[in-house]
Tab-separated table of C-alpha atoms and ligand atoms in Angstrom:
chain	number	residue	atom	x	y	z
A	1	UNK	CA	17.291	66.227	162.487
A	2	UNK	CA	18.847	68.221	165.314
A	3	UNK	CA	21.523	70.878	164.972
A	4	UNK	CA	23.798	71.263	167.997
A	5	UNK	CA	25.232	74.764	168.121
A	6	UNK	CA	28.390	74.804	170.204
A	7	UNK	CA	32.003	75.645	170.777
A	8	UNK	CA	33.622	72.343	169.787
A	9	UNK	CA	37.048	70.838	170.382
A	10	UNK	CA	38.421	67.576	169.021
A	11	UNK	CA	41.604	66.053	167.581
A	12	UNK	CA	41.052	64.586	164.103
A	13	UNK	CA	44.824	64.395	163.453
A	14	UNK	CA	47.037	62.662	166.041
A	15	UNK	CA	48.894	65.404	167.960
A	16	UNK	CA	51.812	62.992	168.472
A	17	UNK	CA	52.027	63.131	164.674
A	18	UNK	CA	51.808	66.898	164.330
A	19	UNK	CA	48.025	67.323	164.636
A	20	UNK	CA	46.453	70.177	166.538
A	21	UNK	CA	43.202	70.826	168.363
A	22	UNK	CA	40.387	71.516	165.925
A	23	UNK	CA	38.457	74.294	167.609
A	24	UNK	CA	35.261	75.829	166.256
A	25	UNK	CA	33.933	78.788	168.199
A	26	UNK	CA	30.435	78.551	166.703
A	27	UNK	CA	29.958	75.184	165.028
A	28	UNK	CA	26.788	73.527	163.846
A	29	UNK	CA	26.716	69.748	164.129
A	30	UNK	CA	23.726	68.240	162.367
A	31	UNK	CA	22.686	64.849	163.743
A	32	UNK	CA	20.188	62.501	162.171
A	33	UNK	CA	19.443	59.020	163.493
A	34	UNK	CA	22.530	59.180	165.719
A	35	UNK	CA	24.866	60.029	162.824
A	36	UNK	CA	26.660	63.315	162.296
A	37	UNK	CA	25.519	64.328	158.822
A	38	UNK	CA	27.267	67.714	158.748
A	39	UNK	CA	29.720	69.811	160.736
A	40	UNK	CA	30.417	73.326	159.642
A	41	UNK	CA	30.005	76.918	160.769
A	42	UNK	CA	26.596	77.111	162.460
A	43	UNK	CA	25.225	79.604	159.922
A	44	UNK	CA	26.096	77.298	157.018
A	45	UNK	CA	24.486	74.239	158.642
A	46	UNK	CA	21.448	76.282	159.593
A	47	UNK	CA	21.060	77.400	155.968
A	48	UNK	CA	21.006	73.787	154.809
A	49	UNK	CA	18.298	72.742	157.278
A	50	UNK	CA	16.340	75.882	158.217
A	51	UNK	CA	13.531	73.807	159.749
A	52	UNK	CA	15.717	71.643	162.012
A	53	UNK	CA	15.567	71.954	165.801
A	54	UNK	CA	18.552	73.790	167.236
A	55	UNK	CA	20.044	72.920	170.621
A	56	UNK	CA	22.097	75.876	171.764
A	57	UNK	CA	25.103	74.738	173.794
A	58	UNK	CA	27.202	77.893	173.544
A	59	UNK	CA	27.245	78.292	177.333
A	60	UNK	CA	29.739	75.450	177.578
A	61	UNK	CA	32.023	73.395	175.335
A	62	UNK	CA	31.386	70.223	173.375
A	63	UNK	CA	33.982	67.460	173.048
A	64	UNK	CA	33.786	63.855	171.814
A	65	UNK	CA	32.596	61.197	174.264
A	66	UNK	CA	35.598	60.016	176.260
A	67	UNK	CA	36.998	56.508	176.010
A	68	UNK	CA	38.349	54.572	178.994
A	69	UNK	CA	40.557	51.653	177.955
A	70	UNK	CA	41.052	50.095	181.406
A	71	UNK	CA	38.555	50.147	184.255
A	72	UNK	CA	37.439	47.418	186.683
A	73	UNK	CA	33.705	46.914	186.982
A	74	UNK	CA	33.781	45.190	190.416
A	75	UNK	CA	35.911	47.880	192.050
A	76	UNK	CA	33.745	50.989	192.231
A	77	UNK	CA	33.362	50.550	195.992
A	78	UNK	CA	37.116	49.928	196.368
A	79	UNK	CA	38.130	53.412	195.182
A	80	UNK	CA	40.178	55.454	197.610
A	81	UNK	CA	42.304	52.983	199.564
A	82	UNK	CA	45.707	54.511	200.032
A	83	UNK	CA	49.214	53.480	200.854
A	84	UNK	CA	49.668	49.941	199.504
A	85	UNK	CA	51.625	48.549	196.543
A	86	UNK	CA	49.840	46.430	193.945
A	87	UNK	CA	49.869	42.929	195.425
A	88	UNK	CA	48.953	44.091	198.937
A	89	UNK	CA	46.275	46.401	197.540
A	90	UNK	CA	44.744	43.476	195.651
A	91	UNK	CA	44.692	41.264	198.762
A	92	UNK	CA	43.310	43.878	201.141
A	93	UNK	CA	41.208	46.197	199.021
A	94	UNK	CA	40.174	44.827	195.639
A	95	UNK	CA	39.833	41.051	195.850
A	96	UNK	CA	37.535	40.881	198.916
A	97	UNK	CA	35.146	43.152	197.018
A	98	UNK	CA	35.495	41.095	193.829
A	99	UNK	CA	34.435	37.986	195.780
A	100	UNK	CA	31.133	39.687	196.680
A	101	UNK	CA	30.139	39.800	193.009
A	102	UNK	CA	29.408	36.086	193.226
A	103	UNK	CA	26.013	37.230	194.524
A	104	UNK	CA	23.999	38.176	191.393
A	105	UNK	CA	21.890	40.763	193.234
A	106	UNK	CA	24.963	42.490	194.565
A	107	UNK	CA	26.536	42.362	191.099
A	108	UNK	CA	23.501	44.013	189.527
A	109	UNK	CA	23.710	46.858	192.060
A	110	UNK	CA	27.400	47.315	191.333
A	111	UNK	CA	26.790	47.217	187.567
A	112	UNK	CA	24.293	50.076	187.851
A	113	UNK	CA	26.653	52.155	190.012
A	114	UNK	CA	29.562	51.425	187.708
A	115	UNK	CA	27.927	52.316	184.393
A	116	UNK	CA	26.500	55.449	185.966
A	117	UNK	CA	29.990	56.344	187.222
A	118	UNK	CA	31.388	56.093	183.715
A	119	UNK	CA	28.647	57.910	181.853
A	120	UNK	CA	28.272	60.729	184.352
A	121	UNK	CA	32.009	61.390	184.009
A	122	UNK	CA	31.661	61.750	180.242
A	123	UNK	CA	32.891	58.272	179.284
A	124	UNK	CA	30.846	56.806	176.439
A	125	UNK	CA	32.985	53.809	175.435
A	126	UNK	CA	35.025	51.547	177.686
A	127	UNK	CA	37.121	48.430	177.710
A	128	UNK	CA	35.960	47.060	181.030
A	129	UNK	CA	37.745	44.483	183.128
A	130	UNK	CA	34.794	42.256	183.995
A	131	UNK	CA	34.206	39.920	186.912
A	132	UNK	CA	35.380	36.413	187.773
A	133	UNK	CA	31.678	35.446	187.886
A	134	UNK	CA	29.815	34.900	184.615
A	135	UNK	CA	26.511	36.044	186.149
A	136	UNK	CA	28.129	39.359	187.088
A	137	UNK	CA	29.490	39.816	183.559
A	138	UNK	CA	25.935	39.323	182.314
A	139	UNK	CA	24.791	42.024	184.736
A	140	UNK	CA	27.379	44.438	183.368
A	141	UNK	CA	26.441	43.826	179.738
A	142	UNK	CA	22.743	44.134	180.601
A	143	UNK	CA	23.296	47.489	182.289
A	144	UNK	CA	25.488	48.657	179.408
A	145	UNK	CA	22.751	47.719	176.965
A	146	UNK	CA	20.103	49.497	179.043
A	147	UNK	CA	22.115	52.723	179.085
A	148	UNK	CA	23.451	52.327	175.541
A	149	UNK	CA	27.166	52.410	176.394
A	150	UNK	CA	29.783	50.973	174.078
A	151	UNK	CA	31.181	48.266	176.357
A	152	UNK	CA	33.853	45.722	175.537
A	153	UNK	CA	34.282	43.266	178.410
A	154	UNK	CA	34.530	39.650	179.401
A	155	UNK	CA	34.891	36.990	182.071
A	156	UNK	CA	38.028	37.473	184.176
A	157	UNK	CA	39.932	34.216	184.567
A	158	UNK	CA	42.466	33.026	187.158
A	159	UNK	CA	43.412	29.569	188.395
A	160	UNK	CA	46.003	30.253	191.064
A	161	UNK	CA	47.100	32.565	193.878
A	162	UNK	CA	43.790	34.458	194.268
A	163	UNK	CA	41.136	33.700	196.946
A	164	UNK	CA	39.395	30.396	196.214
A	165	UNK	CA	35.983	31.829	195.117
A	166	UNK	CA	37.749	33.718	192.299
A	167	UNK	CA	39.457	30.629	190.858
A	168	UNK	CA	38.278	28.654	187.869
A	169	UNK	CA	39.565	25.857	185.642
A	170	UNK	CA	40.423	25.920	181.943
A	171	UNK	CA	37.327	23.852	181.089
A	172	UNK	CA	34.870	25.709	183.255
A	173	UNK	CA	36.032	29.174	182.194
A	174	UNK	CA	35.981	28.182	178.536
A	175	UNK	CA	32.382	26.981	178.792
A	176	UNK	CA	31.269	30.097	180.678
A	177	UNK	CA	33.101	32.431	178.283
A	178	UNK	CA	31.674	30.658	175.242
A	179	UNK	CA	28.146	31.218	176.559
A	180	UNK	CA	28.889	34.916	177.217
A	181	UNK	CA	30.351	35.336	173.717
A	182	UNK	CA	27.252	33.750	172.240
A	183	UNK	CA	24.993	36.096	174.211
A	184	UNK	CA	26.909	39.353	173.970
A	185	UNK	CA	29.635	39.593	171.349
A	186	UNK	CA	28.222	41.822	168.608
A	187	UNK	CA	24.903	42.262	170.434
A	188	UNK	CA	24.067	45.970	170.135
A	189	UNK	CA	27.221	47.872	171.098
A	190	UNK	CA	28.661	45.068	173.238
A	191	UNK	CA	31.831	43.227	172.322
A	192	UNK	CA	33.637	40.435	174.133
A	193	UNK	CA	37.199	40.618	175.466
A	194	UNK	CA	39.154	37.551	176.577
A	195	UNK	CA	40.376	38.626	180.012
A	196	UNK	CA	42.856	36.583	182.055
A	197	UNK	CA	43.440	38.681	185.170
A	198	UNK	CA	47.222	38.605	184.759
A	199	UNK	CA	49.876	35.970	184.097
A	200	UNK	CA	50.653	36.135	187.832
A	201	UNK	CA	47.358	34.339	188.617
A	202	UNK	CA	47.024	32.179	185.480
A	203	UNK	CA	48.627	28.883	184.532
A	204	UNK	CA	49.891	28.326	180.993
A	205	UNK	CA	46.986	25.877	180.563
A	206	UNK	CA	44.444	28.538	181.483
A	207	UNK	CA	46.003	31.066	179.102
A	208	UNK	CA	45.919	28.466	176.319
A	209	UNK	CA	42.273	27.716	177.054
A	210	UNK	CA	41.487	31.452	176.988
A	211	UNK	CA	43.264	31.764	173.638
A	212	UNK	CA	41.261	28.862	172.211
A	213	UNK	CA	38.140	31.069	172.488
A	214	UNK	CA	39.398	32.779	169.335
A	215	UNK	CA	38.046	29.750	167.445
A	216	UNK	CA	34.544	31.000	168.293
A	217	UNK	CA	34.894	34.427	166.655
A	218	UNK	CA	37.814	36.010	164.852
A	219	UNK	CA	37.131	39.519	166.123
A	220	UNK	CA	37.258	38.968	169.886
A	221	UNK	CA	39.265	41.432	171.961
A	222	UNK	CA	41.936	40.591	174.499
A	223	UNK	CA	42.908	42.480	177.622
A	224	UNK	CA	45.026	41.859	180.691
A	225	UNK	CA	47.715	43.463	182.856
A	226	UNK	CA	51.435	43.604	182.143
A	227	UNK	CA	54.592	45.018	183.775
A	228	UNK	CA	52.862	47.016	186.494
A	229	UNK	CA	54.932	46.405	189.601
A	230	UNK	CA	58.421	45.008	190.373
A	231	UNK	CA	57.205	42.217	192.708
A	232	UNK	CA	54.560	41.152	190.195
A	233	UNK	CA	57.063	41.110	187.316
A	234	UNK	CA	59.524	39.022	189.356
A	235	UNK	CA	56.737	36.600	190.325
A	236	UNK	CA	55.700	36.126	186.704
A	237	UNK	CA	59.309	35.484	185.660
A	238	UNK	CA	59.497	32.729	188.289
A	239	UNK	CA	56.205	31.136	187.249
A	240	UNK	CA	56.973	31.224	183.528
A	241	UNK	CA	60.680	30.354	183.396
A	242	UNK	CA	60.568	29.615	179.667
A	243	UNK	CA	58.916	32.891	178.672
A	244	UNK	CA	61.206	35.497	177.140
A	245	UNK	CA	59.517	38.226	179.203
A	246	UNK	CA	56.152	39.084	180.796
A	247	UNK	CA	54.472	39.889	177.479
A	248	UNK	CA	55.631	36.586	176.055
A	249	UNK	CA	53.455	34.670	178.582
A	250	UNK	CA	50.437	35.968	176.623
A	251	UNK	CA	52.129	35.901	173.246
A	252	UNK	CA	53.196	32.253	173.369
A	253	UNK	CA	49.627	31.300	174.368
A	254	UNK	CA	48.359	32.920	171.146
A	255	UNK	CA	46.452	35.676	172.933
A	256	UNK	CA	47.971	38.770	171.314
A	257	UNK	CA	47.042	40.649	168.143
A	258	UNK	CA	45.782	43.989	166.888
A	259	UNK	CA	42.694	43.657	169.094
A	260	UNK	CA	44.707	43.582	172.320
A	261	UNK	CA	45.059	46.164	175.054
A	262	UNK	CA	47.467	45.613	177.928
A	263	UNK	CA	47.138	47.749	181.034
A	264	UNK	CA	50.044	49.632	182.637
A	265	UNK	CA	53.316	48.471	181.043
A	266	UNK	CA	55.198	50.753	183.401
A	267	UNK	CA	58.436	48.726	183.157
A	268	UNK	CA	58.659	47.157	179.685
A	269	UNK	CA	61.746	45.913	177.899
A	270	UNK	CA	62.532	47.223	174.425
A	271	UNK	CA	61.771	43.750	173.049
A	272	UNK	CA	58.270	43.888	174.553
A	273	UNK	CA	57.637	47.342	173.120
A	274	UNK	CA	58.874	46.233	169.707
A	275	UNK	CA	56.536	43.233	169.818
A	276	UNK	CA	53.540	45.370	170.830
A	277	UNK	CA	54.336	47.787	168.008
A	278	UNK	CA	54.656	44.956	165.513
A	279	UNK	CA	51.287	43.519	166.577
A	280	UNK	CA	49.548	46.909	166.445
A	281	UNK	CA	48.407	46.262	170.017
A	282	UNK	CA	47.505	48.993	172.499
A	283	UNK	CA	48.530	49.919	176.016
A	284	UNK	CA	46.214	51.519	178.560
A	285	UNK	CA	48.119	54.154	180.518
A	286	UNK	CA	46.584	54.566	183.984
A	287	UNK	CA	48.391	57.463	185.650
A	288	UNK	CA	46.398	57.938	188.885
A	289	UNK	CA	46.646	54.210	189.558
A	290	UNK	CA	50.377	54.227	188.831
A	291	UNK	CA	50.690	57.096	191.312
A	292	UNK	CA	48.396	55.702	194.013
A	293	UNK	CA	50.125	52.300	194.045
A	294	UNK	CA	53.576	53.848	193.449
A	295	UNK	CA	53.911	51.557	190.446
A	296	UNK	CA	56.196	53.957	188.618
A	297	UNK	CA	56.537	56.369	185.718
A	298	UNK	CA	54.999	55.298	182.428
A	299	UNK	CA	57.576	55.432	179.592
A	300	UNK	CA	55.259	57.131	177.112
A	301	UNK	CA	58.051	58.294	174.841
A	302	UNK	CA	59.424	54.750	174.442
A	303	UNK	CA	55.959	53.405	173.633
A	304	UNK	CA	55.482	55.992	170.898
A	305	UNK	CA	58.979	55.413	169.526
A	306	UNK	CA	58.066	51.744	169.094
A	307	UNK	CA	54.767	52.552	167.422
A	308	UNK	CA	52.632	51.252	170.294
A	309	UNK	CA	49.095	52.649	170.489
A	310	UNK	CA	48.572	54.369	173.857
A	311	UNK	CA	45.290	55.558	175.379
A	312	UNK	CA	44.061	56.378	178.882
A	313	UNK	CA	42.558	54.113	181.508
A	314	UNK	CA	41.114	55.179	184.844
A	315	UNK	CA	41.925	51.781	186.417
A	316	UNK	CA	39.162	52.215	188.974
A	317	UNK	CA	39.479	51.156	191.830
A	318	UNK	CA	43.293	51.585	192.077
A	319	UNK	CA	42.811	54.737	190.038
A	320	UNK	CA	40.944	57.254	192.120
A	321	UNK	CA	37.907	58.075	190.028
A	322	UNK	CA	36.263	57.771	186.624
A	323	UNK	CA	37.181	61.162	185.207
A	324	UNK	CA	39.483	61.081	182.211
A	325	UNK	CA	40.098	64.798	182.759
A	326	UNK	CA	41.870	63.789	185.947
A	327	UNK	CA	43.755	60.975	184.201
A	328	UNK	CA	44.871	63.379	181.482
A	329	UNK	CA	46.106	65.902	184.027
A	330	UNK	CA	47.908	63.181	185.982
A	331	UNK	CA	49.525	61.859	182.777
A	332	UNK	CA	50.805	65.372	182.195
A	333	UNK	CA	52.135	65.694	185.776
A	334	UNK	CA	53.937	62.377	185.623
A	335	UNK	CA	55.613	63.121	182.317
A	336	UNK	CA	56.764	66.432	183.820
A	337	UNK	CA	58.134	64.691	186.911
A	338	UNK	CA	59.650	61.571	185.322
A	339	UNK	CA	63.299	61.368	186.356
A	340	UNK	CA	64.320	60.410	182.818
A	341	UNK	CA	62.714	60.478	179.381
A	342	UNK	CA	59.486	62.301	180.261
A	343	UNK	CA	57.510	63.558	177.283
A	344	UNK	CA	56.115	67.079	177.759
A	345	UNK	CA	52.397	66.952	176.927
A	346	UNK	CA	50.276	69.769	175.517
A	347	UNK	CA	46.508	70.167	175.762
A	348	UNK	CA	46.024	68.560	172.340
A	349	UNK	CA	47.776	65.388	173.557
A	350	UNK	CA	45.509	65.162	176.599
A	351	UNK	CA	42.320	65.541	174.566
A	352	UNK	CA	43.599	62.997	172.052
A	353	UNK	CA	44.565	60.490	174.763
A	354	UNK	CA	41.083	60.756	176.322
A	355	UNK	CA	39.148	60.506	173.041
A	356	UNK	CA	40.586	59.688	169.595
A	357	UNK	CA	43.492	57.604	170.941
A	358	UNK	CA	41.022	55.397	172.822
A	359	UNK	CA	38.879	55.030	169.710
A	360	UNK	CA	41.953	54.007	167.738
A	361	UNK	CA	43.150	51.505	170.352
A	362	UNK	CA	39.665	49.988	170.579
A	363	UNK	CA	39.092	49.818	166.825
A	364	UNK	CA	36.254	52.363	167.028
A	365	UNK	CA	37.802	55.142	164.934
A	366	UNK	CA	35.273	54.661	162.166
A	367	UNK	CA	32.482	55.559	164.631
A	368	UNK	CA	33.607	57.692	167.545
A	369	UNK	CA	36.508	59.688	168.991
A	370	UNK	CA	36.008	62.873	166.957
A	371	UNK	CA	32.969	64.944	166.007
A	372	UNK	CA	33.270	64.774	162.211
A	373	UNK	CA	30.707	64.162	159.502
A	374	UNK	CA	30.067	60.441	159.135
A	375	UNK	CA	30.724	59.613	162.800
A	376	UNK	CA	28.171	58.623	165.415
A	377	UNK	CA	27.210	61.415	167.815
A	378	UNK	CA	28.940	60.412	171.073
A	379	UNK	CA	29.549	63.735	172.789
A	380	UNK	CA	30.033	65.464	176.121
A	381	UNK	CA	28.834	68.947	176.942
A	382	UNK	CA	30.969	70.489	179.649
A	383	UNK	CA	29.048	73.288	181.320
A	384	UNK	CA	30.405	74.290	184.719
A	385	UNK	CA	28.236	76.190	187.171
A	386	UNK	CA	28.308	79.955	186.718
A	387	UNK	CA	31.289	81.536	188.366
A	388	UNK	CA	33.165	78.291	189.107
A	389	UNK	CA	36.871	78.440	188.244
A	390	UNK	CA	36.346	76.305	185.110
A	391	UNK	CA	33.525	78.580	183.979
A	392	UNK	CA	35.742	81.622	184.495
A	393	UNK	CA	38.627	79.882	182.726
A	394	UNK	CA	36.609	78.867	179.684
A	395	UNK	CA	35.103	82.315	179.289
A	396	UNK	CA	38.510	83.962	179.374
A	397	UNK	CA	40.584	81.352	177.510
A	398	UNK	CA	43.144	82.921	175.207
A	399	UNK	CA	43.174	80.125	172.639
A	400	UNK	CA	41.797	76.667	171.865
A	401	UNK	CA	44.809	75.093	173.568
A	402	UNK	CA	44.250	77.263	176.618
A	403	UNK	CA	40.569	76.270	176.837
A	404	UNK	CA	41.304	72.547	176.530
A	405	UNK	CA	44.137	72.809	179.065
A	406	UNK	CA	41.608	74.313	181.484
A	407	UNK	CA	39.210	71.420	180.880
A	408	UNK	CA	41.881	68.985	182.028
A	409	UNK	CA	43.176	71.184	184.840
A	410	UNK	CA	39.776	71.997	186.336
A	411	UNK	CA	37.150	69.675	184.849
A	412	UNK	CA	35.319	67.207	187.096
A	413	UNK	CA	32.285	64.937	186.643
A	414	UNK	CA	30.194	67.729	188.182
A	415	UNK	CA	30.968	69.847	185.110
A	416	UNK	CA	29.711	67.168	182.708
A	417	UNK	CA	26.264	68.561	182.022
A	418	UNK	CA	25.078	66.358	179.153
A	419	UNK	CA	26.271	63.157	177.513
A	420	UNK	CA	25.033	61.622	174.271
A	421	UNK	CA	25.749	58.151	172.946
A	422	UNK	CA	24.771	57.431	169.363
A	423	UNK	CA	22.653	60.577	169.398
A	424	UNK	CA	20.733	59.583	172.542
A	425	UNK	CA	20.926	61.827	175.577
A	426	UNK	CA	22.073	59.522	178.400
A	427	UNK	CA	22.925	62.081	181.083
A	428	UNK	CA	21.475	65.512	181.566
A	429	UNK	CA	22.146	67.780	184.526
A	430	UNK	CA	20.977	70.938	182.749
B	1	ZN	ZN1	43.727	47.016	186.296
């Protein structure tokens, strides 16, 4: 039994539904075997277990482990290219790097860099866009298992338009995916996600073959891209003339359901939003990527009005880093700047989007996303260096909202001092 004594912030009630930040200035969180067995005022928890070890974290703040719902494993070395729209960026920046993952040794190196990038930024669960190469997807799951991360991922499939080494066939991809599902789905914290890259690079036959994987397990996840960029959307409409809209390319193949997360959805129709809401599916909002590629303003308000689950994605490597503090701040900026329909966001929304909203979208709300009794202890201790602006800000915050706003305004991976997953310390800088 360990009692963590800390200033804690989380969002047990959805702030888009009237919830507020739950802030405890001096909380005790008792953890046993990875589970939170009590959360109360420190003195009360201490009285219950006077012999327990106490870890004093009052120098910083404790928040739930963050949850990234869209991030590309093969693209860590592609971060930072500027000045190109989506399809050009893919051709020049991302896809040449993705081809290199055909080399298993290279893929293992990238997997280590990638998982480290996530964890050291305070991300403890992620829906990861995998690789086109099955051996590289193995490398990712192996590294995730070694570190203990909650990773949902899968083989990325495409059978047209992309460079030849990234192409597959319906039969080959089905066989490779089936073997990966057998090895990884439900193994430790790993789960499998069916992952066609996007309808733009997939034939209807490939999408149907991907959907047929559902016969192997009824709780597989699905992820892909949708409605990111005008040229992409027009291309998909040409390639799927019978589809009602972009989303329908996946829907008619039988790919969509509650366990689905589509990335971007910057330019959806109302019919698409209504369908996503009806399915209970989620959308990964990736604001630095949308900004870097000039993809557009995410219509957050319309998503919420249609009951669509929304969480944050870093979309590395189009997004420019792993930090969900930065994504939260950028989401806020873009809603402020949106020419029409922007939704003003408060600190509680940002914390929710980076934590509990991701848990909800990924079906992990019974385990992670908040620091309540009964949950697993996935947590991030933010402890900036003495005298840094975030340190000054946290010490002089006027309220819980003010403190959390400062986390998103000023927090960086360098301020993430410790990270726990399932009670295990996986990163420690202090
Ligand atoms: Zn993406």
